[in-house]
Amino acid sequence: MGSKGEGGNNFITYTGMIWLLAAQLAVMLPFMFDLPIWLVPVLLFTAGWRLRVLAGLSSQPGNVTKVALVGLGLGGLLLSGLKFPSLDAMAALLLLGFAFKSLEVLQRRDAIVVIFIGYFLVALQFLYTQSMLAALYGFLSMVVLTGALVGAQQSVVEFSTGQNVRFNLRLALFMLLQCLPLMVVIFVFAPRLPPLWSLPLSTGQAKTGITDHMAPGDIEKLGKSDELAFRVTFKGQRPAQHELYWRGLVLNHFDGREWRQFEQDYDLPALRGALHTSYRWRPGNVQAQGEAIAYEAIYEKTGQPWLFTLTPAMQVEGEVMQGADYRVMARQELQAPFLLKAVSYPQALRDVQLDPYLRRLALLLPASGDARSRDLARRLWQETGNPQAYLAKVLERFHTRGYEYTLNPPTLGDSDTIDGFLFDSQRGFCAHYAGSFVFLMRAVGIPARVVVGYQGGEWNEAGQYLAVHQYDAHAWAEVWLPETGWQRVDPTTVVAPSRAEQGLEAAVQAEGSFLADSPFSTRKIAWLNGVRQQLDAVQYGWRRWVLGYDQEEQAALLKSMLGSLSVVKVALLAGSLFSAIAISWLVLLGMARRRPREALEHRLYRQFCAALAKRGVQRSPGDAPGVFADEAAAALPRLADSIREFTQVYEGICYAPDATARASTRQLKALLRKLS
């Protein structure tokens, strides 16, 4: 049913199977970052078996073998820890079938089914990542798939191996490039619908970045990661570095070790309900003053709803919710890059009259525990007697008592953690300082709360935007004071002023702990850091103008092209572009319908005939190669052996093609040189 180099009209060839295997590998590899990696060996095993069958070295697997393999594959999926039902499980099941299909690829139609599944899987990969690199790889996968589609139609060896690869890839690329203008027109003019990749990938997907609780050591872990959190473009002048406090969550509940936003783990539907009742956003509680800061932020996928803005964000565009604690949240967990446009007034007065519910939250403390810290708070309050002086006294203690800022603080145990930090270790990260400061405020009846988010960011000169990474994660405090409302207080800057002015790297430079777990980070090599920033600027452009191309961006673009928008204008423009593309296709197809390129062996034979003609032996148009060889050998007896050998090799290529065709054409060239 097909040996190497053979194939009936409907059966796939050995070369076609090689193409199919290459296409399957290209399609499956990106999924290995998110799905079980053992799927690739399964593909190699099944494809290897199929190749041996085509080469006549193995027999076709029977139905019992196929059922057994499918059972083993399903068992492997069950043991891989994937949740059922979920998109991860469904994608893994589809990939398993995609690999096993190799076992029964016999005819062209079987290969075409596999290739069409491959096209679907290329689209499915964008549910996992939408980066520009993923888009480029997806295009390359499409080229290989289309090359395999071309290869599946080849029933005999029409070219040498190198010629086959070049021909298939060139034709595949030509076909896909013809589709590019149509793709652009559809992208620009088609109604903008919510992307499929906004759906959750699985019921148990990993969450990244800042969470809704803070224990000693949590934010330090983020401080060792250079993963991107979000990027920001400012509409006007960029604020100073020390003013860039990106607010995410407010943590009010402390259990002696951990700070949380709520007493229990949050449920997103319940949280939505809370933001519409007692915890809802109250614009009237803000008195705007100072200069406004307008900006756009694109947040990376985290699997969480938290967004990070300058406080307070008075004008927000996007599918978001706002809370009474000045948080901004997406309505769904972020499963894709999320664009937010906002205007903030950092100097505004907030909650000059504090709501009783918020006051109660800002005074919560455990009934017992951390006795030394409570005694310290009482002594300092007796020495000062008013909130402003007390606040200054606490900050002075951090500044003068030998406290240190470090990414590697000692552990504090599970109880009396505030005492352990203030009196014993005195070495900590931002979470230690913010948490202990808020504890000391609440211990004397001053409303205070912990705020977690990011501070600062890396300015990208090439792209003119701010990139905020996980190592910029930060915690600070807010204190409520009469007549001024909520005020930001960052006790970390008392110990390490460079943290807010120059960033984490400068703050921990002495101990050398910045990205210590990433010794090969490009940030540590000057010229590589410049390349990284350039590439990041390109990626930001992709996020902003391609993934961020929504209904508003589409309307703005069409208005710039057409002036006022109307259905008739848009239809005429789109119709004109479609017509232009159709005409271009017709022209390109007409240009492509040229005489097929002459095979190399035929060109060499024409040169052979021309060389003999110069010696006086002319070939008649009706002479077969063997007849002409006999005539030429008789006329040129000194060259008779070379003439007959050349003709024999030529006839072998024409009438008995095999994998040695390339070597044979080289032999023809050598013989031709003897006759010239």
Tab-separated table of C-alpha atoms in Angstrom, residues 458-460 469 471 505 514-515 521-536:
chain	number	residue	atom	x	y	z
A	458	GLU	CA	11.045	51.426	34.290
A	459	TRP	CA	10.869	54.204	31.706
A	460	ASN	CA	11.254	52.938	28.139
A	469	HIS	CA	7.326	44.720	36.624
A	471	TYR	CA	9.761	43.454	41.282
A	505	GLU	CA	17.522	47.785	42.424
A	514	PHE	CA	18.128	42.330	43.064
A	515	LEU	CA	17.088	39.525	40.681
A	521	SER	CA	18.877	38.628	33.267
A	522	THR	CA	19.440	41.042	30.369
A	523	ARG	CA	19.047	43.939	32.819
A	524	LYS	CA	22.511	43.169	34.169
A	525	ILE	CA	24.230	43.609	30.775
A	526	ALA	CA	24.054	47.164	29.426
A	527	TRP	CA	23.844	46.495	25.692
A	528	LEU	CA	21.433	43.579	26.136
A	529	ASN	CA	19.271	45.791	28.309
A	530	GLY	CA	19.025	48.279	25.434
A	531	VAL	CA	18.030	45.500	23.028
A	532	ARG	CA	15.445	44.269	25.528
A	533	GLN	CA	13.896	47.712	25.756
A	534	GLN	CA	13.717	48.028	21.973
A	535	LEU	CA	12.012	44.647	21.676
A	536	ASP	CA	9.667	45.513	24.530
